[in-house]
Short mmCIF file of C-alpha atoms in Angstrom, two decimals:
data_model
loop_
_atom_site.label_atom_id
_atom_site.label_comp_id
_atom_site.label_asym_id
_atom_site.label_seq_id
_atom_site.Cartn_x
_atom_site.Cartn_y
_atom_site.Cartn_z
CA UNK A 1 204.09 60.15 -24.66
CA UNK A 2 204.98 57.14 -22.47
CA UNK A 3 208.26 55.43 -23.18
CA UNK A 4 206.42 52.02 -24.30
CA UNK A 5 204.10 54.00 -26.46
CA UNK A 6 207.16 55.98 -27.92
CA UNK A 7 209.07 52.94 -28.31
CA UNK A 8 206.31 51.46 -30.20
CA UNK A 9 205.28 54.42 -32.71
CA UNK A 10 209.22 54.16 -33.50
CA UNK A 11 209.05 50.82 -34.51
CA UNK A 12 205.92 51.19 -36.49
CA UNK A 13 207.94 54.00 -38.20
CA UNK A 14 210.82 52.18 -39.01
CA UNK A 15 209.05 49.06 -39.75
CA UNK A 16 206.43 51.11 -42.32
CA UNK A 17 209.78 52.88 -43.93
CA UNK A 18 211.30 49.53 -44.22
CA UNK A 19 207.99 47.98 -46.01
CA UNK A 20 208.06 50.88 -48.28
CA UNK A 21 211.61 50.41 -49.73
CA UNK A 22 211.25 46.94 -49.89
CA UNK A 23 207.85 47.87 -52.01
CA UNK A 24 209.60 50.22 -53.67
CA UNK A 25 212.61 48.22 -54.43
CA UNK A 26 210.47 45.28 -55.50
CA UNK A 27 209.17 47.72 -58.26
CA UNK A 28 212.10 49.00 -59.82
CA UNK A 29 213.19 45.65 -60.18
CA UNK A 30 210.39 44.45 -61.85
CA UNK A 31 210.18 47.48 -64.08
CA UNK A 32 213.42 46.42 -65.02
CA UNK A 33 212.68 43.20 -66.25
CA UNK A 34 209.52 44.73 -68.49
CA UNK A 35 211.30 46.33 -70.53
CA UNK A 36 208.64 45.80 -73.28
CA UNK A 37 210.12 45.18 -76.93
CA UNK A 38 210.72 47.74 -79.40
CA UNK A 39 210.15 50.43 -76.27
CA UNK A 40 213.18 52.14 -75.49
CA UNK A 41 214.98 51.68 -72.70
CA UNK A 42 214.41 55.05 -69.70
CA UNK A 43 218.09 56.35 -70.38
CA UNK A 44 217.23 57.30 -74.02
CA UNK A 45 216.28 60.80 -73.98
CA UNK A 46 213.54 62.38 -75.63
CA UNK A 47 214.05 65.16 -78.50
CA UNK A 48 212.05 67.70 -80.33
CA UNK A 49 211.60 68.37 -83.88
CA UNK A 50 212.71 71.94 -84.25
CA UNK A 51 212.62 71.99 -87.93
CA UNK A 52 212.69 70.02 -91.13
CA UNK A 53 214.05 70.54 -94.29
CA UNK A 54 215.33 68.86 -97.96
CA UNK A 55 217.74 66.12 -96.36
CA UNK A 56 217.99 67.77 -92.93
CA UNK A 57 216.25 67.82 -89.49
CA UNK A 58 217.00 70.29 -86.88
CA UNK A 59 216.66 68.65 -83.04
CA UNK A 60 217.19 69.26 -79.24
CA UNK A 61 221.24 69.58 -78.92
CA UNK A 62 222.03 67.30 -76.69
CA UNK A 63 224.53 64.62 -76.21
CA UNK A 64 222.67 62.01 -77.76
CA UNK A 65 221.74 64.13 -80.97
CA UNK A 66 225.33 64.81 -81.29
CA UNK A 67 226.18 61.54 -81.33
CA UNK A 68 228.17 60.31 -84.71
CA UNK A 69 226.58 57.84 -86.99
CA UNK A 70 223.21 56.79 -88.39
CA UNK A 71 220.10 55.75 -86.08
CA UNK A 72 216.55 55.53 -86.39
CA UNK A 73 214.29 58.02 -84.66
CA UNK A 74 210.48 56.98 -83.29
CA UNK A 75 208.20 58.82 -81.80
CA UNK A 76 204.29 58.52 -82.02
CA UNK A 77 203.14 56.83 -85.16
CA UNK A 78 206.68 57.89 -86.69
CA UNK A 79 210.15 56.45 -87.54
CA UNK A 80 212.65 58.19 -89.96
CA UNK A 81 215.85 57.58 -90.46
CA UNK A 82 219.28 60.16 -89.48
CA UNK A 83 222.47 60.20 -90.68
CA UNK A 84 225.89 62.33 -89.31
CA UNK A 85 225.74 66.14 -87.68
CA UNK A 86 225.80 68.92 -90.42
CA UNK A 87 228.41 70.85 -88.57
CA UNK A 88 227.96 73.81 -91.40
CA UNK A 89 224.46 73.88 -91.16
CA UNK A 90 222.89 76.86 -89.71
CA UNK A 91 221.51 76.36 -86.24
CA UNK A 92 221.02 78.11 -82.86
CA UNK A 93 222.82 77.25 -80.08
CA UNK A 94 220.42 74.42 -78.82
CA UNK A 95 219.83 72.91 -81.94
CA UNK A 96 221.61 70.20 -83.88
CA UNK A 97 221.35 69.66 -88.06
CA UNK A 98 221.31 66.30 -88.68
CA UNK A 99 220.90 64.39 -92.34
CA UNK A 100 217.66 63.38 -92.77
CA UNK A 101 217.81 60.34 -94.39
CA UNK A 102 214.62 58.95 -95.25
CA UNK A 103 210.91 58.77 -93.07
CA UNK A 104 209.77 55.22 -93.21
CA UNK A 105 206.04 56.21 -91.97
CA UNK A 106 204.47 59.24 -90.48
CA UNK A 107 205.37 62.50 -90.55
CA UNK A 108 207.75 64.74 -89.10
CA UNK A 109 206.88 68.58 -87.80
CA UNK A 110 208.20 71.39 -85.19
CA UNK A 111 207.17 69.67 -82.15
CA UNK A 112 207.08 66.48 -82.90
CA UNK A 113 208.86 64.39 -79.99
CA UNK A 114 211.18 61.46 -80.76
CA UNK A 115 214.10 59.49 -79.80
CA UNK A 116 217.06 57.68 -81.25
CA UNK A 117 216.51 54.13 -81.54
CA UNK A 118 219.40 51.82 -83.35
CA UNK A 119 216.75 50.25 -84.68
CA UNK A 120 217.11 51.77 -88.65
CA UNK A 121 214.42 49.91 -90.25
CA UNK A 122 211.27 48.65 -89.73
CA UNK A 123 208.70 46.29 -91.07
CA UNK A 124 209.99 43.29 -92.51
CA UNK A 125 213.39 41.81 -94.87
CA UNK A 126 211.33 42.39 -97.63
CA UNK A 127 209.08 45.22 -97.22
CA UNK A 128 212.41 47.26 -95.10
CA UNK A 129 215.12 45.94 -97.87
CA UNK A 130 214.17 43.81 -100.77
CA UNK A 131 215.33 40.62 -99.50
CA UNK A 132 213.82 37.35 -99.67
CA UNK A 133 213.04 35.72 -96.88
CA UNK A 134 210.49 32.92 -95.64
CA UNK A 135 208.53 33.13 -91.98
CA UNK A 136 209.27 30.20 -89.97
CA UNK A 137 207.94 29.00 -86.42
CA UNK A 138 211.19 27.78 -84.58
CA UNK A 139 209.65 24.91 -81.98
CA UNK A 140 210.53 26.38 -78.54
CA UNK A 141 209.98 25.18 -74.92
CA UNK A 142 207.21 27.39 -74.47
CA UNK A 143 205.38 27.22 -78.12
CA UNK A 144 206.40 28.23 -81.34
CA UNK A 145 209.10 31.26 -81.87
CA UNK A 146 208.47 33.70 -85.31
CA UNK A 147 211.73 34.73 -86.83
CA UNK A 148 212.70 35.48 -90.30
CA UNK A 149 215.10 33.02 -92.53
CA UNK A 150 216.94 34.57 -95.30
CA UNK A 151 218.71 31.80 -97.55
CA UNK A 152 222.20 31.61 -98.40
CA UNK A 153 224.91 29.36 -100.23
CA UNK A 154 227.05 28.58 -97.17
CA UNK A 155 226.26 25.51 -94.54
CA UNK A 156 227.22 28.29 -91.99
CA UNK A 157 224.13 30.15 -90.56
CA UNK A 158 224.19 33.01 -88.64
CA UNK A 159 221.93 33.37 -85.63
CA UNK A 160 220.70 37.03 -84.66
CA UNK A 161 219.54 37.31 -81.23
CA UNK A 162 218.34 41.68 -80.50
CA UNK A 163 218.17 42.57 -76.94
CA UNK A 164 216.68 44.88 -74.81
CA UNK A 165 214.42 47.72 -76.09
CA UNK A 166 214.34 46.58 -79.50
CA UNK A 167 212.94 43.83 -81.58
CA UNK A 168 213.82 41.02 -84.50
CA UNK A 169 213.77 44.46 -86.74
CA UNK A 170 217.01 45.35 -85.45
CA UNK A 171 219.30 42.83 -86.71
CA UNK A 172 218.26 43.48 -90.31
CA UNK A 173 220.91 46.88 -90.12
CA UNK A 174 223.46 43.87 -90.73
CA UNK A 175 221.19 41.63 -92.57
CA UNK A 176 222.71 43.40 -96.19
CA UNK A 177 226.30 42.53 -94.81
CA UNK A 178 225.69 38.92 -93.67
CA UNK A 179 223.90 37.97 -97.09
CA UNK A 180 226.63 39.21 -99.17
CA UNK A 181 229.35 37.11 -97.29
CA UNK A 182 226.45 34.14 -98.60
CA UNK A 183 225.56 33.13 -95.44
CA UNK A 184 222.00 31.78 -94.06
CA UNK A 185 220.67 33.82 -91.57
CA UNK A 186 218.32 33.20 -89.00
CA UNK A 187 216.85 36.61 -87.19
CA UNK A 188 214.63 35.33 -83.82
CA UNK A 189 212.11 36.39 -81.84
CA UNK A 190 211.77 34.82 -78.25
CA UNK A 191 209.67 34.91 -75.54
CA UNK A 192 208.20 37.85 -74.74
CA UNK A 193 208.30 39.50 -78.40
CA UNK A 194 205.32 40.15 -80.14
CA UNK A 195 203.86 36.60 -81.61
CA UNK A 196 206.12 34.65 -79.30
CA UNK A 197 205.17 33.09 -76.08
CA UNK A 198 204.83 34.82 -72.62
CA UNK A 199 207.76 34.23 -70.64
CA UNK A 200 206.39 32.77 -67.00
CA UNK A 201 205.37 35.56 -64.62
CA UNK A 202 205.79 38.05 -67.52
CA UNK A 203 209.56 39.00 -66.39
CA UNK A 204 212.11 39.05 -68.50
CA UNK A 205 215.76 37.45 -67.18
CA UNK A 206 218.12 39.05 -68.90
CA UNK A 207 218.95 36.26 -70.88
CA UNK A 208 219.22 33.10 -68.18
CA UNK A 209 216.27 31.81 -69.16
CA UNK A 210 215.92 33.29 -72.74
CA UNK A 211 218.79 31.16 -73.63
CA UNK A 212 217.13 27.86 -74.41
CA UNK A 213 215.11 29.97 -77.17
CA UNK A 214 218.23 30.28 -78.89
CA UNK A 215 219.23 26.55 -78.42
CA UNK A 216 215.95 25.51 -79.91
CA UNK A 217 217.17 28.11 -82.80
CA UNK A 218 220.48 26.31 -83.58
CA UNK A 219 218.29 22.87 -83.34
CA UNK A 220 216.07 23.93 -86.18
CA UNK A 221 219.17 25.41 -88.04
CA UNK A 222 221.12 21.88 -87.46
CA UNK A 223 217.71 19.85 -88.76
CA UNK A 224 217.61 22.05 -91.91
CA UNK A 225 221.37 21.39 -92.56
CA UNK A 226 223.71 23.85 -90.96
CA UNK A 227 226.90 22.21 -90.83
CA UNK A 228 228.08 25.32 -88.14
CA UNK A 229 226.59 28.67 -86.45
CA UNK A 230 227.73 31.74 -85.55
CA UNK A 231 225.19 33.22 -82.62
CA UNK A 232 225.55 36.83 -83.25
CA UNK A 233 223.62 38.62 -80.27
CA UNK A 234 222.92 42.29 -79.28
CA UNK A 235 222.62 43.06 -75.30
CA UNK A 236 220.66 40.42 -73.78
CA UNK A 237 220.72 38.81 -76.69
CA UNK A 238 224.81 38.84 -76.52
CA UNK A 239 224.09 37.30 -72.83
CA UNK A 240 222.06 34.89 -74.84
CA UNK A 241 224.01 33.71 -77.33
CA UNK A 242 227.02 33.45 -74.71
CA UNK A 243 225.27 31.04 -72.70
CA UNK A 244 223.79 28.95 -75.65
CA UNK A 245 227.85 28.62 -76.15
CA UNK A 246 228.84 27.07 -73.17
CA UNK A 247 225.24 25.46 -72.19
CA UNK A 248 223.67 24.27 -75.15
CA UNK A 249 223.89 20.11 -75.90
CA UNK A 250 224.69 21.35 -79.60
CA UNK A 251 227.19 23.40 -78.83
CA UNK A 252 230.03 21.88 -80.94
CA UNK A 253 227.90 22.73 -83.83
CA UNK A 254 228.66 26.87 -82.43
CA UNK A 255 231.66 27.62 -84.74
CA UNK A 256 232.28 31.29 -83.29
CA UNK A 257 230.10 34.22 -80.98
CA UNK A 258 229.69 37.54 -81.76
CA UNK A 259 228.93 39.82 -78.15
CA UNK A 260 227.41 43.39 -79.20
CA UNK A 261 226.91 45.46 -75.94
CA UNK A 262 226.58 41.88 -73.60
CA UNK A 263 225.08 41.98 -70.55
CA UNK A 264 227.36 40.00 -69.46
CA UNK A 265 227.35 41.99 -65.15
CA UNK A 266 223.42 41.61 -64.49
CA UNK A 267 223.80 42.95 -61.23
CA UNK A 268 224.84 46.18 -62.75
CA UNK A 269 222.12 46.19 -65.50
CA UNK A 270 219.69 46.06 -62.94
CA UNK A 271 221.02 48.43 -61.29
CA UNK A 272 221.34 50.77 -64.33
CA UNK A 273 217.59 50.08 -65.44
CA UNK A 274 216.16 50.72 -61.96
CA UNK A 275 217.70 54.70 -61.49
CA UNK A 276 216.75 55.60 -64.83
CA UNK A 277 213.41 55.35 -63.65
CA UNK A 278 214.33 57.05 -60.99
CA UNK A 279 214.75 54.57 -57.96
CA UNK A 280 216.91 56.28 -55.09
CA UNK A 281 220.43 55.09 -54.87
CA UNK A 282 220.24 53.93 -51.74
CA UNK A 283 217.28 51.33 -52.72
CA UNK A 284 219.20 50.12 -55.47
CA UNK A 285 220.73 47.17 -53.74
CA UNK A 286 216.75 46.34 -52.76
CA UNK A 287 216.20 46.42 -56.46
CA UNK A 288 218.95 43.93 -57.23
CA UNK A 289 217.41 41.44 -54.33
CA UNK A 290 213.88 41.89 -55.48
CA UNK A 291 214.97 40.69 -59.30
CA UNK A 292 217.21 37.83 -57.69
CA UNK A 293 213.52 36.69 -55.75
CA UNK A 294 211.25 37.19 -58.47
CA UNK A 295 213.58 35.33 -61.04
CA UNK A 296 215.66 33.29 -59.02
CA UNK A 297 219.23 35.61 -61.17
CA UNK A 298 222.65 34.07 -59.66
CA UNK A 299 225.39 33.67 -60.80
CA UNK A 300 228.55 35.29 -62.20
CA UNK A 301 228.55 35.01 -66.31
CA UNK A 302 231.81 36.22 -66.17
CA UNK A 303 233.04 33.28 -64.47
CA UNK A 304 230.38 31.11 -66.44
CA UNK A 305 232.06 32.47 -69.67
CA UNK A 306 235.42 32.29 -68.74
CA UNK A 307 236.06 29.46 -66.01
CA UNK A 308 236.14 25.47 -66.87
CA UNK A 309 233.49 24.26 -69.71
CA UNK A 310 233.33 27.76 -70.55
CA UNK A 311 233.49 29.70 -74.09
CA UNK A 312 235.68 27.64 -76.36
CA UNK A 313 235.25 29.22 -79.72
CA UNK A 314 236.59 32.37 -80.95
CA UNK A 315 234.47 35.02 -79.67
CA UNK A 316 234.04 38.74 -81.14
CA UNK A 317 233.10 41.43 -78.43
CA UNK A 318 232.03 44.74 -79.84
CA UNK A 319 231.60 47.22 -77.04
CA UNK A 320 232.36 50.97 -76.15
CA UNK A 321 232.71 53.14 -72.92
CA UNK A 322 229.63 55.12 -73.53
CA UNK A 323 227.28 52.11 -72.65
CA UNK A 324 225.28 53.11 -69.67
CA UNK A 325 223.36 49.91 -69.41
CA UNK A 326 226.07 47.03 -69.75
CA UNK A 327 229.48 48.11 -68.68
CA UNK A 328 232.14 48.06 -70.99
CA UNK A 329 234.75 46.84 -68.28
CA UNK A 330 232.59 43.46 -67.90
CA UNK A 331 233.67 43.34 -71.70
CA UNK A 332 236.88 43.90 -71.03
CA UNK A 333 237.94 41.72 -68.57
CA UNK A 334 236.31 39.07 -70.85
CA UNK A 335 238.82 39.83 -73.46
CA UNK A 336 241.22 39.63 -70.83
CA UNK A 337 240.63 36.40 -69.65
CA UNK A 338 240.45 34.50 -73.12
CA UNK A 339 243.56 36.57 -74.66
CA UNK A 340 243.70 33.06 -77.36
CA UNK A 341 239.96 33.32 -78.27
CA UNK A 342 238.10 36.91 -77.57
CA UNK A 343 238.47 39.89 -78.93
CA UNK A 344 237.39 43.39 -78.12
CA UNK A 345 236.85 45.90 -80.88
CA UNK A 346 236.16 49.01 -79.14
CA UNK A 347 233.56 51.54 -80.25
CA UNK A 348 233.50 55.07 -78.57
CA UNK A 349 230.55 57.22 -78.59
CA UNK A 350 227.85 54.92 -78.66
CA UNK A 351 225.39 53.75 -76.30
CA UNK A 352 223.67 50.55 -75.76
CA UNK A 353 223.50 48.33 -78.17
CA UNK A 354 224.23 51.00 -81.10
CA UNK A 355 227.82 49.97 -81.89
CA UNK A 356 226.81 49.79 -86.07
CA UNK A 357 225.25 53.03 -85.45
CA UNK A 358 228.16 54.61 -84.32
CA UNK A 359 230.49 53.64 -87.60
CA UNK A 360 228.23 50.77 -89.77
CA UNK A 361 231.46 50.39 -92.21
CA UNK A 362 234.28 49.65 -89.29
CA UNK A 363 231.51 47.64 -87.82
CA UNK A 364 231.05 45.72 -90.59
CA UNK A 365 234.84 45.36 -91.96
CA UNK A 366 235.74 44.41 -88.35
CA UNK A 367 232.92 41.86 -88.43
CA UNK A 368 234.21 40.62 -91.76
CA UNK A 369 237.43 39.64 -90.57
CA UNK A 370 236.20 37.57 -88.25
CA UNK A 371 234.02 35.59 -89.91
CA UNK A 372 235.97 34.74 -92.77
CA UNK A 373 237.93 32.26 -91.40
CA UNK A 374 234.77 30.69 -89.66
CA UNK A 375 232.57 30.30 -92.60
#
């Protein structure tokens, strides 16, 4: 081969590789921001159904099955409910006991395959728990938002915001809680969730946009007469509710934040999303640049959060090491830099966005000493 014609192939080579990864690259990082609702995220492992029994399940042993606490568990057409390991239980040595305790639909058999969601129930306040609550259309930027009031005595509402892989159903685990401290809670969908409106391009942002859903949230809770809110956000939802803080032209009405699992390094979420579906390492960074072109991401929330016209009301961050989507350091280092208003209750064992799960009653007594004072 001539020297021109070698030359040439090489580049076509290089140049072909180089359109690939950047194809590639652009993939992952839109997979990353479709992260559907109520689908789990790629890093949640799938389990079998080994066996079933009066108040026990046998699974796959793995490190999620072991994990200590109660979570949901969905797989086709079927959610049930699991409580802590049954360490006396016989099993083999790849099988976990569990509690089994309850199946909200469908049913459970040897071979069926599931996975733990921290989503524990499902349908609605009232069909999931016996509370009242009204439907309401929230009047968003993009159309009306569907989320679920439940009255209370207070003028302080509460404003739940779930995040990634999981719906409006998950902040009813804490919906008993907030209701018997008497306080008004608002649980939102935004855009993107089922009966909500399309986000443009149908991308998610990880919050930066999704934020002005939740500031058209505390206008309807202001025009109904909330005196205050608390913005009380899971995940993206945490990134959410920390940017409605510092952003929102009603923010004096926010009386305090409560961060479970924030995404608060995108960068890093990105990252995280993209190699659970498998994305080479080395195209990572191509990941990152393809969700910062498609959605226009910048930014350091950190800095956002923390820096001048930042968060200025106390600020609960509930957060563990096991988190494989947002890093827990992000959370730290937040703590760190607002020693007079945040602070970090740390929650080992759980991953994302399952910090109830992991211990509902130190979740909940920690969550009560915070609000006290703010209600």
């Amino acid at each position: 081969m001539r020297p021109a014609t070698a030359t040439a192939a090489a580049v076509t080579t290089l140049l072909g590789v180089g359109a690939a990864a950047v194809a590639v690259g652009r993939y992952a990082g839109d997979a990353a921001l479709k992260a559907s609702p109520g689908r789990p995220l790629p890093r949640d492992p799938r389990l079998t159904v080994h066996a079933t029994a009066a108040g026990r399940i046998t699974l796959t042993r793995c490190l999620a099955s072991l994990r200590p606490g109660t979570y949901g568990i969905e797989g086709l057409g079927v959610h049930a409910v699991v409580g802590p390991v049954l360490d006396d239980a016989p099993h083999t040595a790849d099988t976990v006991v569990r509690r089994l305790e309850r199946v909200s639909h469908g049913t459970l058999g040897p071979g069926t395959r599931v996975r733990l969601t921290p989503q524990v129930y499902v349908g609605d306040p009232r069909t999931a728990l016996g509370l009242d609550h009204t439907d309401v259309d929230v009047p968003g930027e993009l159309g009306a938002l569907p989320a679920w009031f439940l009255p209370g005595t207070r003028d302080t509402w509460v404003i739940t915001v779930h995040g990634l892989g999981t719906t409006r159903a998950h902040p009813m685990n804490i919906l008993p809680f907030l209701l018997g401290q008497q306080l008004p809670v608002l649980d939102l969908a935004y855009r993107g969730d089922a009966g909500a409106p399309r986000p443009p391009g149908g991308l998610g942002h990880l919050g930066d946009s999704e934020w002005r859903d939740v500031d058209s949230a505390i206008r309807y809770a202001v025009r109904r007469g909330a005196e205050r809110v608390i913005l009380h956000g899971w995940s993206t939802g945490a990134a959410m509710a920390a940017h409605a803080a510092v952003r929102s032209p009603l923010r004096d009405r926010v009386s305090g934040v409560v961060l479970d699992s924030p995404v608060l390094d995108w960068k890093a979420t990105v990252r995280a999303l993209a190699a659970a579906r498998h994305t080479p390492g080395v195209l990572l960074p191509l990941a990152v640049r393809a969700v910062q072109g498609s959605t226009g991401l910048r930014g350091d929330r950190l800095r956002e959060a923390t820096g001048p016209g930042g968060l200025r009301v106390p600020t609960l961050i509930i957060h563990g090491p096991d988190d494989a989507v947002a890093p827990w350091h992000s959370s730290r280092e937040l703590a760190r830099l607002l020693p007079d208003l945040a602070v970090l209750h740390t929650v080992p064992r759980a991953p994302h966005a399952a910090m109830w799960n992991a211990d509902p009653a130190t979740y909940e007594e920690t969550l009560r000493r915070f609000l006290t004072p703010l209600m």
